[in-house]
Amino acid sequence: ILNHARKVGGADAGTIFLREENKLKFSYTQNSTLEKRLPPGEKLIYTSFEIPVDENSLAGYVALTGKSLNIPNTEKMDPTLPFRFNRKFDEAAGYWTHSLLTIPLQTTTGEVIGVLQLINCRNQEDECLYFSEETEKIMSVFAGMAAIALERARMTRLMILRTIRMAEMRDPKETGPHVNRVAGFALVLYEAWAHREGLGKKEADEQRDHLRIAAMLHDVGKVSIPDAVLKKPGKLNAQEYAVMQQHTISGARLFIDKASDFDKAAMDVALNHHERWDGQGYPGHVDLVTGLPLKGLTGPDGRPLTKSGADIPLFGRIAAIADVFDALSSRRCYKEPWGEDEVLTEMEKCKGAQFDPQLLDLFFAKLPAIRGIQKRYREEDADS
Ligand code: C2E
Ligand code: SIN
Ligand code: SIN
Ligand code: SIN
Ligand code: FE
Ligand code: FE
């Protein structure tokens, strides 16, 4: 949204603020001039901050009134206006804001869900201009459409977070810290993989966002497992284990309609996180609706053909490493937590058998980041 708005408006920089109650959160920002000064591959770092929805700032005023503001020159603002341009952000960034177009992101019901700010209008010759009345009109229409898209994304995200909370009610071991750790480990692995593969930033960022939520939902299918199996304090017998294994299929079934790229990611993770590199994992090539072998993919024993190696989708191979590392490191109703040395020895032993050997190497190379995530989401913090 920001990229498109900047292109159409000819803006050197821009910001999207999203509203949370009576605050605006500085949520997305782009700045061509500052980005050009960075070494290749580096990202702009902005500390995120909030400003109140009130008359004291431009963005706050626009959110409060629902009216747009077009300021041709921040140095010559009408002194009777209630707000001042706050030069502190310019000073921190080493950047000078001249012209500024600030537009409310307003849904069809009139609710302001955020603010779009375009900074420094530039023409082809890089001359400093101000935003025209026509640009202002075009941007108002565009902002209306953007607001609807943002609102929809927010609702989708909320529903997904509620689904995660629902799984937590069913299985109190499936705690916030556990799903956050598995998601965190998975992201570290994916980023290391994407870097090694030389993946473009745009694709990597998009996939990364999907993987984060998908990894949080890896065990969501456990909601369908009866308590007697799910919460059994001791070892599962063969029959109980077969019931437990169904959590991969029932989890994947939730995303069967594949309505978005995210659904595809969530299905890949739920279905494949217990597949093994050597083909000894489960559930193999199954039909999600019936849980039976996929047509033409039945083995001689009548069971589904297994998946191995690169047949297993990448997100499944990543989630397997993340999930087992956390399972071994944590207390479970059937086991005590292991120390890190023991966990790493066990995982190394399973290289090329349970785990994709190259991904496991990346995992070991990233241990400092992995430990950071463990520290950030400790179990004791679960209730707070
Ligand atoms: P979980 O506790 O999150 O375990 C996730 C995975 O960690 C396991 O998937 C397994 O691949 C791995 N894992 C656990 N212990 C070891 C180990 O000693 N060595 C290695 N290399 N990997 C290990 P799995 O076995 O398919 O189990 C899936 C889920 O089934 C488990 O999730 C847990 O909820 C349940 N489960 C498995 N075994 C038992 C059991 O004996 N008793 C109970 N009550 N539940 C069990
Ligand atoms: C404001 O809108 O007054 C604060 C944000 C900015 O300076 O860009
Ligand atoms: C969506 O499909 O936009 C929601 C899931 C996500 O945040 O990636
Ligand atoms: C889990 O790994 O996802 C849940 C742990 C458990 O219920 O034992
Ligand atoms: Fe699982
Ligand atoms: Fe798990």
mmCIF file of C-alpha atoms and ligand atoms in Angstrom, residues 178 218-219 222 229-236 241 244-245 247 274 282 323-324 327-328 332-335 338 346 350 354-355, ligand 1:
data_model
loop_
_atom_site.group_PDB
_atom_site.id
_atom_site.type_symbol
_atom_site.label_atom_id
_atom_site.label_comp_id
_atom_site.label_asym_id
_atom_site.label_seq_id
_atom_site.Cartn_x
_atom_site.Cartn_y
_atom_site.Cartn_z
ATOM 1 C CA HIS A 178 5.621 -23.077 23.342
ATOM 2 C CA HIS A 218 1.592 -26.691 13.778
ATOM 3 C CA ASP A 219 -0.262 -28.773 16.407
ATOM 4 C CA LYS A 222 -4.515 -31.810 18.586
ATOM 5 C CA VAL A 229 -4.635 -39.925 24.639
ATOM 6 C CA LEU A 230 -3.683 -36.225 24.604
ATOM 7 C CA LYS A 231 -3.153 -36.005 28.365
ATOM 8 C CA LYS A 232 -1.949 -39.530 29.142
ATOM 9 C CA PRO A 233 0.782 -39.186 31.777
ATOM 10 C CA GLY A 234 2.795 -42.196 30.551
ATOM 11 C CA LYS A 235 3.857 -43.784 27.315
ATOM 12 C CA LEU A 236 1.300 -44.215 24.517
ATOM 13 C CA TYR A 241 -0.100 -43.421 19.079
ATOM 14 C CA MET A 244 -2.332 -39.187 18.124
ATOM 15 C CA GLN A 245 -0.814 -39.239 14.644
ATOM 16 C CA HIS A 247 -3.430 -34.581 14.535
ATOM 17 C CA HIS A 274 6.158 -35.226 11.602
ATOM 18 C CA TYR A 282 3.867 -39.858 9.096
ATOM 19 C CA ASP A 323 9.213 -28.735 17.122
ATOM 20 C CA VAL A 324 11.502 -31.562 18.213
ATOM 21 C CA ALA A 327 9.775 -30.962 22.699
ATOM 22 C CA LEU A 328 13.108 -32.340 23.936
ATOM 23 C CA ARG A 332 5.852 -32.906 28.640
ATOM 24 C CA CYS A 333 3.153 -34.970 30.327
ATOM 25 C CA TYR A 334 5.238 -38.012 29.315
ATOM 26 C CA LYS A 335 8.808 -36.741 29.884
ATOM 27 C CA TRP A 338 16.471 -32.515 28.798
ATOM 28 C CA GLU A 346 20.168 -36.490 20.124
ATOM 29 C CA CYS A 350 19.103 -37.951 13.910
ATOM 30 C CA GLN A 354 14.719 -37.678 11.136
ATOM 31 C CA PHE A 355 16.039 -34.321 9.875
HETATM 32 P P1 C2E B 1 5.498 -33.465 21.277
HETATM 33 O O1 C2E B 1 5.614 -33.808 22.706
HETATM 34 O O2 C2E B 1 5.485 -31.990 20.948
HETATM 35 O O3 C2E B 1 6.698 -34.134 20.502
HETATM 36 C C1 C2E B 1 7.027 -33.709 19.213
HETATM 37 C C2 C2E B 1 8.009 -34.631 18.579
HETATM 38 O O4 C2E B 1 9.261 -34.597 19.279
HETATM 39 C C3 C2E B 1 7.665 -36.115 18.597
HETATM 40 O O5 C2E B 1 6.696 -36.457 17.635
HETATM 41 C C4 C2E B 1 9.005 -36.722 18.237
HETATM 42 O O6 C2E B 1 9.255 -36.636 16.849
HETATM 43 C C5 C2E B 1 9.979 -35.790 18.924
HETATM 44 N N1 C2E B 1 10.536 -36.467 20.080
HETATM 45 C C6 C2E B 1 10.010 -36.614 21.326
HETATM 46 N N2 C2E B 1 10.864 -37.342 22.079
HETATM 47 C C7 C2E B 1 11.925 -37.648 21.299
HETATM 48 C C8 C2E B 1 13.160 -38.353 21.510
HETATM 49 O O7 C2E B 1 13.435 -38.884 22.605
HETATM 50 N N3 C2E B 1 14.035 -38.426 20.453
HETATM 51 C C9 C2E B 1 13.748 -37.865 19.239
HETATM 52 N N4 C2E B 1 14.634 -37.948 18.225
HETATM 53 N N5 C2E B 1 12.612 -37.197 18.995
HETATM 54 C C10 C2E B 1 11.721 -37.083 20.023
HETATM 55 P P2 C2E B 1 5.836 -37.796 17.848
HETATM 56 O O8 C2E B 1 6.648 -38.881 18.450
HETATM 57 O O9 C2E B 1 5.176 -38.106 16.546
HETATM 58 O O10 C2E B 1 4.731 -37.356 18.883
HETATM 59 C C11 C2E B 1 3.741 -36.401 18.558
HETATM 60 C C12 C2E B 1 3.026 -35.999 19.785
HETATM 61 O O11 C2E B 1 2.426 -37.146 20.367
HETATM 62 C C13 C2E B 1 3.922 -35.439 20.884
HETATM 63 O O12 C2E B 1 4.187 -34.098 20.661
HETATM 64 C C14 C2E B 1 3.076 -35.705 22.113
HETATM 65 O O13 C2E B 1 2.047 -34.744 22.233
HETATM 66 C C15 C2E B 1 2.455 -37.039 21.777
HETATM 67 N N6 C2E B 1 3.242 -38.158 22.323
HETATM 68 C C16 C2E B 1 4.256 -38.827 21.739
HETATM 69 N N7 C2E B 1 4.695 -39.819 22.528
HETATM 70 C C17 C2E B 1 3.960 -39.775 23.666
HETATM 71 C C18 C2E B 1 3.924 -40.543 24.887
HETATM 72 O O14 C2E B 1 4.680 -41.483 25.088
HETATM 73 N N8 C2E B 1 3.000 -40.179 25.828
HETATM 74 C C19 C2E B 1 2.143 -39.127 25.637
HETATM 75 N N9 C2E B 1 1.267 -38.860 26.596
HETATM 76 N N10 C2E B 1 2.144 -38.411 24.495
HETATM 77 C C20 C2E B 1 3.034 -38.717 23.533
#
